[in-house]
């Protein structure tokens, strides 16, 4: 089967609906399945916003926010860095080199902007983590995203909320009892930080 021929270009405001659709579909079968946004992110700092287009449709995307000072956006305070806020490829077009092409073009632009490294955070989907490693990223740090349902919240925080009855709670866990956390809660994801020197 012949690979699709796609175009990498800058994002335009008229791409927003297609950009959102691509992102939702790409995230659907991942640990970020419920991270649905209704409008495209905008950034305080200069940014690199690229899309992959095929036959008039957006089939991939990457957004990188570039720092003005080290540590202003990313976790490293030693080097100017770019934060990859969004990267996605439509599921019908994955494994065709679109993600790698988007990243390569974003890296080139980031270097021109004076960035020395890229940073990305993702959850524990094995295919996504493997992709970052194949693209030359190194694992730098991690913590847990913990989702709690009503019964788990009640068990953990009895009486804390007064007249409120929380139904769901999302929290970050940065402690050392990781095994215990995974046993106590039904939905726990390891959120991992990857970095790449460019």
PDB file of C-alpha atoms in Angstrom, residues 103-178:
ATOM      1  CA  UNK A 103       8.432  16.974  14.851  1.00  0.00           C
ATOM      2  CA  UNK A 104      11.369  17.456  12.436  1.00  0.00           C
ATOM      3  CA  UNK A 105       9.873  20.682  11.080  1.00  0.00           C
ATOM      4  CA  UNK A 106       9.061  21.899  14.616  1.00  0.00           C
ATOM      5  CA  UNK A 107      12.630  21.144  15.738  1.00  0.00           C
ATOM      6  CA  UNK A 108      14.045  23.114  12.818  1.00  0.00           C
ATOM      7  CA  UNK A 109      11.826  26.102  13.657  1.00  0.00           C
ATOM      8  CA  UNK A 110      12.618  25.805  17.385  1.00  0.00           C
ATOM      9  CA  UNK A 111      16.358  25.969  16.662  1.00  0.00           C
ATOM     10  CA  UNK A 112      15.794  29.096  14.569  1.00  0.00           C
ATOM     11  CA  UNK A 113      13.945  30.563  17.570  1.00  0.00           C
ATOM     12  CA  UNK A 114      17.009  29.895  19.765  1.00  0.00           C
ATOM     13  CA  UNK A 115      15.602  26.892  21.637  1.00  0.00           C
ATOM     14  CA  UNK A 116      18.158  24.365  22.894  1.00  0.00           C
ATOM     15  CA  UNK A 117      15.811  21.613  23.988  1.00  0.00           C
ATOM     16  CA  UNK A 118      12.254  20.374  23.601  1.00  0.00           C
ATOM     17  CA  UNK A 119      10.096  19.099  26.453  1.00  0.00           C
ATOM     18  CA  UNK A 120       6.963  16.970  26.252  1.00  0.00           C
ATOM     19  CA  UNK A 121       4.682  15.397  28.859  1.00  0.00           C
ATOM     20  CA  UNK A 122       2.640  12.300  28.152  1.00  0.00           C
ATOM     21  CA  UNK A 123       0.921   9.510  30.010  1.00  0.00           C
ATOM     22  CA  UNK A 124       1.713   5.806  30.137  1.00  0.00           C
ATOM     23  CA  UNK A 125       0.557   4.660  26.689  1.00  0.00           C
ATOM     24  CA  UNK A 126       3.332   2.324  25.555  1.00  0.00           C
ATOM     25  CA  UNK A 127       3.108   3.255  21.840  1.00  0.00           C
ATOM     26  CA  UNK A 128       3.354   6.987  22.593  1.00  0.00           C
ATOM     27  CA  UNK A 129       6.289   6.526  24.975  1.00  0.00           C
ATOM     28  CA  UNK A 130       8.043   4.333  22.419  1.00  0.00           C
ATOM     29  CA  UNK A 131       7.504   7.014  19.756  1.00  0.00           C
ATOM     30  CA  UNK A 132       9.180   9.665  21.916  1.00  0.00           C
ATOM     31  CA  UNK A 133      12.143   7.343  22.536  1.00  0.00           C
ATOM     32  CA  UNK A 134      12.455   6.588  18.800  1.00  0.00           C
ATOM     33  CA  UNK A 135      12.417  10.340  18.117  1.00  0.00           C
ATOM     34  CA  UNK A 136      15.455  10.812  20.381  1.00  0.00           C
ATOM     35  CA  UNK A 137      13.759  11.954  23.590  1.00  0.00           C
ATOM     36  CA  UNK A 138      14.953  10.840  27.028  1.00  0.00           C
ATOM     37  CA  UNK A 139      12.728  10.239  30.045  1.00  0.00           C
ATOM     38  CA  UNK A 140      13.478  12.938  32.634  1.00  0.00           C
ATOM     39  CA  UNK A 141      10.833  12.713  35.391  1.00  0.00           C
ATOM     40  CA  UNK A 142       7.367  11.446  36.236  1.00  0.00           C
ATOM     41  CA  UNK A 143       4.489  11.726  38.695  1.00  0.00           C
ATOM     42  CA  UNK A 144       0.947  10.332  38.871  1.00  0.00           C
ATOM     43  CA  UNK A 145      -2.353  11.629  37.568  1.00  0.00           C
ATOM     44  CA  UNK A 146      -5.000  10.198  39.913  1.00  0.00           C
ATOM     45  CA  UNK A 147      -8.700  10.195  39.073  1.00  0.00           C
ATOM     46  CA  UNK A 148     -11.021   9.526  41.994  1.00  0.00           C
ATOM     47  CA  UNK A 149     -14.679   8.548  41.820  1.00  0.00           C
ATOM     48  CA  UNK A 150     -17.310   9.316  44.467  1.00  0.00           C
ATOM     49  CA  UNK A 151     -16.660   6.246  46.654  1.00  0.00           C
ATOM     50  CA  UNK A 152     -12.866   6.760  46.540  1.00  0.00           C
ATOM     51  CA  UNK A 153     -13.226  10.451  47.418  1.00  0.00           C
ATOM     52  CA  UNK A 154     -15.530   9.613  50.327  1.00  0.00           C
ATOM     53  CA  UNK A 155     -13.063   7.006  51.624  1.00  0.00           C
ATOM     54  CA  UNK A 156     -10.050   9.338  51.368  1.00  0.00           C
ATOM     55  CA  UNK A 157     -11.559  12.671  52.416  1.00  0.00           C
ATOM     56  CA  UNK A 158     -14.362  11.939  54.859  1.00  0.00           C
ATOM     57  CA  UNK A 159     -16.115  15.122  55.930  1.00  0.00           C
ATOM     58  CA  UNK A 160     -13.573  17.478  54.333  1.00  0.00           C
ATOM     59  CA  UNK A 161     -15.974  18.993  51.797  1.00  0.00           C
ATOM     60  CA  UNK A 162     -18.775  20.036  54.170  1.00  0.00           C
ATOM     61  CA  UNK A 163     -22.046  20.451  52.275  1.00  0.00           C
ATOM     62  CA  UNK A 164     -20.431  19.591  48.938  1.00  0.00           C
ATOM     63  CA  UNK A 165     -20.462  16.042  47.558  1.00  0.00           C
ATOM     64  CA  UNK A 166     -17.634  15.653  45.011  1.00  0.00           C
ATOM     65  CA  UNK A 167     -18.467  13.130  42.294  1.00  0.00           C
ATOM     66  CA  UNK A 168     -15.069  13.148  40.574  1.00  0.00           C
ATOM     67  CA  UNK A 169     -11.670  14.498  41.520  1.00  0.00           C
ATOM     68  CA  UNK A 170      -8.478  14.793  39.477  1.00  0.00           C
ATOM     69  CA  UNK A 171      -5.188  15.242  41.300  1.00  0.00           C
ATOM     70  CA  UNK A 172      -1.423  15.109  40.891  1.00  0.00           C
ATOM     71  CA  UNK A 173       0.479  12.736  43.178  1.00  0.00           C
ATOM     72  CA  UNK A 174       4.196  13.427  43.618  1.00  0.00           C
ATOM     73  CA  UNK A 175       4.846  11.350  46.730  1.00  0.00           C
ATOM     74  CA  UNK A 176       6.859   8.175  47.203  1.00  0.00           C
ATOM     75  CA  UNK A 177       4.055   5.644  47.838  1.00  0.00           C
ATOM     76  CA  UNK A 178       3.449   4.882  44.167  1.00  0.00           C
TER      77      UNK A 178
END
